Amino acid sequence: MLNPFRSLTIRTTLLLVGMVAMSILVMAGLGYTTVDRVTEQNARTRIDHAARTAAALVGSLSPQRFEARLDQEGRPLALVFAEGVAETALEQDAGDAKLLEVIANANQGAANLYRFREATREFQRYASTVRDALGAPAPLRSFGLSHPAYGALASGAVHVGQVPMLGRLRLAYFVPIMTREQRVIGALAVDIGLVDDLVAPRNTLREAIGLWSGILLLVVASLGAFIQMLEMRPLRAIARFSHRFVSGQADREVPGLGRADEIGDVAEGLSRVIAMQSDLERLAFSDPLTGLGNRTRYFADLEALLADGASGALLMIDLDRFKETNDAFGPAAGDALLMWARDHILGELEEGDRLARLGGDDFAILSPGTADTRRAMALAQRLMKRLAEPAQLPQGEVHSGCSIGIALLPGQAATAAEAHRKAELALRDAKSQQDGRCVLFHAALDEAVQNRMQLARLLRHAIDHDELNLHVQPQIDLRTGKLYGFEALARWTHPTLGAIAPSEFIPVAEANGLIPALGQRVLEQACSLARQWRDANFAFGRISINVSAIELGQPNYVAQVQDALARHRIEGACLCLELTESVFLQQEETVLTGLFHALRDLGVRLSLDDFGTGYSSLGYLNRLPLDELKIDRAFIAAADQDPRKRSLLAGIVAVGKGLGLTMVAEGAETEAELQVLRELHCDVVQGHVIGRPVSPLMAPIEGERLFGAFRATPAAALRKSTAKPRVA
Ligand code: C2E
Ligand code: MG
Ligand code: MG
């Protein structure tokens, strides 16, 4: 039920009425008590005066019978029989009636004479000026013990007060009449009229106060409520407006704006809050750089589309080579590229399509009109074509391109989260294949994710339980024909799934945060192996380990390497760290320079793996303190048969050597390839033609067989050193 006291109108009206009632109570109370007191005093004065008058008249008209005994102020205390008057003289004097007349006239009231009957204990009225309604003498009455005056009179004292007479109250003064022996034999009563008449002004005042207070309160209540209602009207309008605003229906400006009073202030405050709210909304839902919707807006739109049961396509776009642009030209160029992409994407959209920037170089299009595969793919193709155009930025021309993942709604996803996940999966798949591709989500992608998750669980278990091994692959120095070193490669054989290739589990480890633990074990076991070989006098040269860019990003990576070297008492030069070009994408150059120098200070060698396959800048080779460059197998394979490839290889070797780097060729499989490498003066070679990756158990034997790498070959020491081959 609605509580009426919630209403400000009712509360303030009640307050007003209460205050007015209180004022009336105080003022009327003061007036009333004053009138009451004055009335009381008047009555007292008049009755005292009447008593004095009566006493004086008795004294002057019947001096032979009565002697009036007075108090200090002249009021009669008693009428005492004069000397020699018989008790029986009371009621026998014919002058009593006359005396009473005179007294009554003088006092403008009534006068009565009583005699006291001791036997019946009552005062009997025997003379009176009281008349009935018709003017006839009132019947003679008597009063007894129950009468208010009886007690005082019977004991010889006066009684002043209200006494009942003919059914009404009169204010009377009773004086006892006594013998000279102090015996009460009667009483004289004078009155000044009916009590009602005496207090009439006071009673009138009381009634008037009652009546007018009622009227006044009624007027105040109704007028107050009316005025309050009028005054509150704009406030109620503001409240209604606020409700409409909250439910998104506010159509016009805040009511009451421009008023000079407090309501105007409230309206002004509200309109400021509304302005702030829309600013906040804009900030919360838009991307500050491009002005497009942000991630929050995108999810809200996606949810709204699915809630409406509408169909459409979700296209997730990722710019290719965005980081390269940022790195090469600076963040301002990156921003300009994003704006350029925004404009080009918008140019391909139709009415109703919504473009949002999810962060970085990720955009998403929600296209309600694009409900089938054919149209979605057509839109994606148009977008890829547009974004493949060279972007003319203030900083220079950039060739970007994009990859796109698509999910169809609601066919492929019932919720926003699912739609987002599926479009993202499709995008990831597109990017994993090659830049500039678009992929529509399909069930196999989900399966692949499930498989990867399963693989991640198994891998975590395998790492925790030391189930990974290291194999080592020899490298020879082409100039001397001697053993140069070994590359340690992780191997994982699952009990039921069998051997799983590094190309499969390393990306899973990287994506699931397992690579630091894996790398730490590889480092540990490689150092342990170096120690064992050193103890066995096996001149292994160096052991290279592969280090993921994520590992290098660990804040304590250098300390980990230092600690492993120290614990196994091997010098840094025994260890070579192979990094791929992806480190340039994940780390700032300044950070990398610091890390590389710190590692080089430990004596550790640094190698750039898979050179030529990723994002390489010759500038990096020049500036970073690298020791060697591993040319990817792609440049070696069939270099003997393809003159262009051979020239390319020659160029790479020349550039690397020119920079003072040791050139290592990876994956040489044939004698002919080896010969090319010799001719091009490549320094080191690794590949099946030299030897495949083998268990570390076999490595010293291989080394001895191939290159006579043992300075001394104490067979017992060799067996001892390889007794614990399992690593990782
Ligand atoms: P990578 O570092 O470039 O290693 C060389 C890869 O080429 C190895 O593959 C090796 O077995 C293979 N290979 C060597 N010679 C030949 C050849 O003549 N012909 C052919 N076709 N291949 C040859 P693998 O062991 O499968 O490793 C693949 C990749 O996995 C490695 O490439 C490396 O990037 C990564 N990887 C391996 N072990 C580790 C590790 O412990 N940590 C990290 N982070 N990555 C690792
Ligand atoms: Mg490697
Ligand atoms: Mg490699």
PDB file of C-alpha atoms in Angstrom, residues 377-513:
ATOM      1  CA  MET A 377      32.074 -14.281 -48.061  1.00  0.00           C
ATOM      2  CA  ALA A 378      31.427 -11.667 -50.736  1.00  0.00           C
ATOM      3  CA  LEU A 379      31.593  -8.896 -48.129  1.00  0.00           C
ATOM      4  CA  ALA A 380      34.799 -10.388 -46.710  1.00  0.00           C
ATOM      5  CA  GLN A 381      36.348 -10.529 -50.165  1.00  0.00           C
ATOM      6  CA  ARG A 382      35.468  -6.899 -50.832  1.00  0.00           C
ATOM      7  CA  LEU A 383      36.974  -5.878 -47.499  1.00  0.00           C
ATOM      8  CA  MET A 384      40.170  -7.827 -48.102  1.00  0.00           C
ATOM      9  CA  LYS A 385      40.514  -6.262 -51.501  1.00  0.00           C
ATOM     10  CA  ARG A 386      40.041  -2.750 -50.117  1.00  0.00           C
ATOM     11  CA  LEU A 387      42.448  -3.250 -47.231  1.00  0.00           C
ATOM     12  CA  ALA A 388      45.056  -4.797 -49.508  1.00  0.00           C
ATOM     13  CA  GLU A 389      45.379  -1.433 -51.268  1.00  0.00           C
ATOM     14  CA  PRO A 390      48.456   0.514 -50.224  1.00  0.00           C
ATOM     15  CA  ALA A 391      47.700   2.967 -47.456  1.00  0.00           C
ATOM     16  CA  GLN A 392      49.064   6.430 -48.058  1.00  0.00           C
ATOM     17  CA  LEU A 393      49.924   7.626 -44.561  1.00  0.00           C
ATOM     18  CA  PRO A 394      51.636  10.907 -43.675  1.00  0.00           C
ATOM     19  CA  GLN A 395      54.571   8.749 -42.608  1.00  0.00           C
ATOM     20  CA  GLY A 396      54.782   6.909 -45.937  1.00  0.00           C
ATOM     21  CA  GLU A 397      53.124   4.159 -47.921  1.00  0.00           C
ATOM     22  CA  VAL A 398      52.146   1.021 -46.046  1.00  0.00           C
ATOM     23  CA  HIS A 399      50.920  -2.303 -47.407  1.00  0.00           C
ATOM     24  CA  SER A 400      48.739  -3.799 -44.765  1.00  0.00           C
ATOM     25  CA  GLY A 401      45.974  -6.209 -45.772  1.00  0.00           C
ATOM     26  CA  CYS A 402      43.773  -8.109 -43.369  1.00  0.00           C
ATOM     27  CA  SER A 403      42.564 -11.505 -42.253  1.00  0.00           C
ATOM     28  CA  ILE A 404      38.902 -12.187 -41.528  1.00  0.00           C
ATOM     29  CA  GLY A 405      36.994 -14.732 -39.428  1.00  0.00           C
ATOM     30  CA  ILE A 406      33.238 -15.103 -39.952  1.00  0.00           C
ATOM     31  CA  ALA A 407      30.419 -16.567 -37.875  1.00  0.00           C
ATOM     32  CA  LEU A 408      26.820 -16.691 -39.101  1.00  0.00           C
ATOM     33  CA  LEU A 409      24.032 -15.703 -36.732  1.00  0.00           C
ATOM     34  CA  PRO A 410      22.045 -17.215 -35.260  1.00  0.00           C
ATOM     35  CA  GLY A 411      22.822 -20.459 -37.103  1.00  0.00           C
ATOM     36  CA  GLN A 412      26.310 -20.851 -35.686  1.00  0.00           C
ATOM     37  CA  ALA A 413      25.841 -19.192 -32.326  1.00  0.00           C
ATOM     38  CA  ALA A 414      22.984 -18.618 -29.944  1.00  0.00           C
ATOM     39  CA  THR A 415      24.782 -16.270 -27.558  1.00  0.00           C
ATOM     40  CA  ALA A 416      27.049 -13.269 -28.000  1.00  0.00           C
ATOM     41  CA  ALA A 417      29.932 -15.019 -26.263  1.00  0.00           C
ATOM     42  CA  GLU A 418      29.612 -18.030 -28.546  1.00  0.00           C
ATOM     43  CA  ALA A 419      29.386 -15.881 -31.686  1.00  0.00           C
ATOM     44  CA  HIS A 420      32.469 -13.942 -30.620  1.00  0.00           C
ATOM     45  CA  ARG A 421      34.408 -17.094 -29.803  1.00  0.00           C
ATOM     46  CA  LYS A 422      33.553 -18.745 -33.121  1.00  0.00           C
ATOM     47  CA  ALA A 423      34.376 -15.707 -35.233  1.00  0.00           C
ATOM     48  CA  GLU A 424      37.634 -15.395 -33.323  1.00  0.00           C
ATOM     49  CA  LEU A 425      38.439 -19.077 -33.914  1.00  0.00           C
ATOM     50  CA  ALA A 426      37.814 -18.605 -37.617  1.00  0.00           C
ATOM     51  CA  LEU A 427      40.047 -15.502 -37.615  1.00  0.00           C
ATOM     52  CA  ARG A 428      42.810 -17.326 -35.780  1.00  0.00           C
ATOM     53  CA  ASP A 429      42.573 -20.128 -38.290  1.00  0.00           C
ATOM     54  CA  ALA A 430      42.743 -17.622 -41.152  1.00  0.00           C
ATOM     55  CA  LYS A 431      45.844 -16.005 -39.670  1.00  0.00           C
ATOM     56  CA  SER A 432      47.503 -19.336 -38.920  1.00  0.00           C
ATOM     57  CA  GLN A 433      47.353 -20.252 -42.593  1.00  0.00           C
ATOM     58  CA  GLN A 434      48.598 -17.116 -44.231  1.00  0.00           C
ATOM     59  CA  ASP A 435      47.973 -13.400 -44.100  1.00  0.00           C
ATOM     60  CA  GLY A 436      45.153 -12.033 -46.225  1.00  0.00           C
ATOM     61  CA  ARG A 437      42.725 -14.909 -45.851  1.00  0.00           C
ATOM     62  CA  CYS A 438      39.171 -15.255 -44.677  1.00  0.00           C
ATOM     63  CA  VAL A 439      37.678 -18.284 -42.957  1.00  0.00           C
ATOM     64  CA  LEU A 440      34.067 -19.067 -42.191  1.00  0.00           C
ATOM     65  CA  PHE A 441      33.642 -20.869 -38.905  1.00  0.00           C
ATOM     66  CA  HIS A 442      33.181 -24.638 -39.253  1.00  0.00           C
ATOM     67  CA  ALA A 443      32.852 -27.454 -36.765  1.00  0.00           C
ATOM     68  CA  ALA A 444      36.394 -28.737 -37.304  1.00  0.00           C
ATOM     69  CA  LEU A 445      37.722 -25.527 -35.752  1.00  0.00           C
ATOM     70  CA  ASP A 446      35.880 -26.309 -32.553  1.00  0.00           C
ATOM     71  CA  GLU A 447      37.250 -29.845 -32.634  1.00  0.00           C
ATOM     72  CA  ALA A 448      40.753 -28.504 -33.131  1.00  0.00           C
ATOM     73  CA  VAL A 449      40.282 -26.266 -30.088  1.00  0.00           C
ATOM     74  CA  GLN A 450      39.054 -29.213 -28.051  1.00  0.00           C
ATOM     75  CA  ASN A 451      42.053 -31.216 -29.198  1.00  0.00           C
ATOM     76  CA  ARG A 452      44.424 -28.426 -28.326  1.00  0.00           C
ATOM     77  CA  MET A 453      42.863 -28.148 -24.897  1.00  0.00           C
ATOM     78  CA  GLN A 454      43.213 -31.889 -24.393  1.00  0.00           C
ATOM     79  CA  LEU A 455      46.794 -31.724 -25.619  1.00  0.00           C
ATOM     80  CA  ALA A 456      47.479 -28.843 -23.218  1.00  0.00           C
ATOM     81  CA  ARG A 457      46.198 -30.941 -20.303  1.00  0.00           C
ATOM     82  CA  LEU A 458      48.385 -33.872 -21.286  1.00  0.00           C
ATOM     83  CA  LEU A 459      51.393 -31.630 -21.829  1.00  0.00           C
ATOM     84  CA  ARG A 460      50.980 -30.002 -18.431  1.00  0.00           C
ATOM     85  CA  HIS A 461      50.934 -33.453 -16.875  1.00  0.00           C
ATOM     86  CA  ALA A 462      53.976 -34.514 -18.902  1.00  0.00           C
ATOM     87  CA  ILE A 463      55.978 -31.431 -17.857  1.00  0.00           C
ATOM     88  CA  ASP A 464      55.001 -31.856 -14.215  1.00  0.00           C
ATOM     89  CA  HIS A 465      56.039 -35.507 -14.309  1.00  0.00           C
ATOM     90  CA  ASP A 466      59.271 -35.038 -16.255  1.00  0.00           C
ATOM     91  CA  GLU A 467      58.046 -37.039 -19.224  1.00  0.00           C
ATOM     92  CA  LEU A 468      59.776 -34.916 -21.879  1.00  0.00           C
ATOM     93  CA  ASN A 469      63.161 -35.877 -23.238  1.00  0.00           C
ATOM     94  CA  LEU A 470      65.891 -34.013 -25.051  1.00  0.00           C
ATOM     95  CA  HIS A 471      67.402 -35.215 -28.276  1.00  0.00           C
ATOM     96  CA  VAL A 472      70.514 -33.624 -29.625  1.00  0.00           C
ATOM     97  CA  GLN A 473      71.472 -32.986 -33.228  1.00  0.00           C
ATOM     98  CA  PRO A 474      75.125 -32.453 -34.172  1.00  0.00           C
ATOM     99  CA  GLN A 475      76.490 -29.410 -35.995  1.00  0.00           C
ATOM    100  CA  ILE A 476      79.858 -29.457 -37.774  1.00  0.00           C
ATOM    101  CA  ASP A 477      82.277 -26.694 -38.500  1.00  0.00           C
ATOM    102  CA  LEU A 478      82.575 -26.689 -42.279  1.00  0.00           C
ATOM    103  CA  ARG A 479      85.966 -24.989 -42.182  1.00  0.00           C
ATOM    104  CA  THR A 480      87.622 -27.662 -40.022  1.00  0.00           C
ATOM    105  CA  GLY A 481      85.257 -30.588 -40.431  1.00  0.00           C
ATOM    106  CA  LYS A 482      85.155 -30.882 -36.635  1.00  0.00           C
ATOM    107  CA  LEU A 483      82.253 -31.052 -34.260  1.00  0.00           C
ATOM    108  CA  TYR A 484      80.934 -27.544 -33.625  1.00  0.00           C
ATOM    109  CA  GLY A 485      78.120 -28.291 -31.180  1.00  0.00           C
ATOM    110  CA  PHE A 486      74.677 -29.818 -30.648  1.00  0.00           C
ATOM    111  CA  GLU A 487      71.179 -28.440 -30.806  1.00  0.00           C
ATOM    112  CA  ALA A 488      68.980 -29.777 -28.004  1.00  0.00           C
ATOM    113  CA  LEU A 489      65.450 -30.504 -29.226  1.00  0.00           C
ATOM    114  CA  ALA A 490      62.520 -31.388 -26.970  1.00  0.00           C
ATOM    115  CA  ARG A 491      60.885 -34.784 -27.496  1.00  0.00           C
ATOM    116  CA  TRP A 492      57.593 -35.993 -26.072  1.00  0.00           C
ATOM    117  CA  THR A 493      56.324 -39.540 -26.358  1.00  0.00           C
ATOM    118  CA  HIS A 494      52.901 -39.956 -24.853  1.00  0.00           C
ATOM    119  CA  PRO A 495      52.075 -43.473 -23.541  1.00  0.00           C
ATOM    120  CA  THR A 496      49.009 -43.846 -25.775  1.00  0.00           C
ATOM    121  CA  LEU A 497      49.244 -41.071 -28.371  1.00  0.00           C
ATOM    122  CA  GLY A 498      52.844 -41.933 -29.190  1.00  0.00           C
ATOM    123  CA  ALA A 499      55.479 -39.396 -30.309  1.00  0.00           C
ATOM    124  CA  ILE A 500      54.143 -35.864 -30.600  1.00  0.00           C
ATOM    125  CA  ALA A 501      56.143 -33.449 -32.753  1.00  0.00           C
ATOM    126  CA  PRO A 502      57.522 -30.188 -31.256  1.00  0.00           C
ATOM    127  CA  SER A 503      55.771 -28.310 -34.032  1.00  0.00           C
ATOM    128  CA  GLU A 504      52.547 -29.569 -32.404  1.00  0.00           C
ATOM    129  CA  PHE A 505      53.242 -29.245 -28.700  1.00  0.00           C
ATOM    130  CA  ILE A 506      55.476 -26.147 -28.564  1.00  0.00           C
ATOM    131  CA  PRO A 507      52.673 -23.826 -29.841  1.00  0.00           C
ATOM    132  CA  VAL A 508      50.295 -25.486 -27.335  1.00  0.00           C
ATOM    133  CA  ALA A 509      52.808 -24.858 -24.554  1.00  0.00           C
ATOM    134  CA  GLU A 510      53.164 -21.241 -25.670  1.00  0.00           C
ATOM    135  CA  ALA A 511      49.405 -20.691 -25.839  1.00  0.00           C
ATOM    136  CA  ASN A 512      48.761 -22.238 -22.443  1.00  0.00           C
ATOM    137  CA  GLY A 513      51.442 -20.638 -20.328  1.00  0.00           C
TER     138      GLY A 513
END
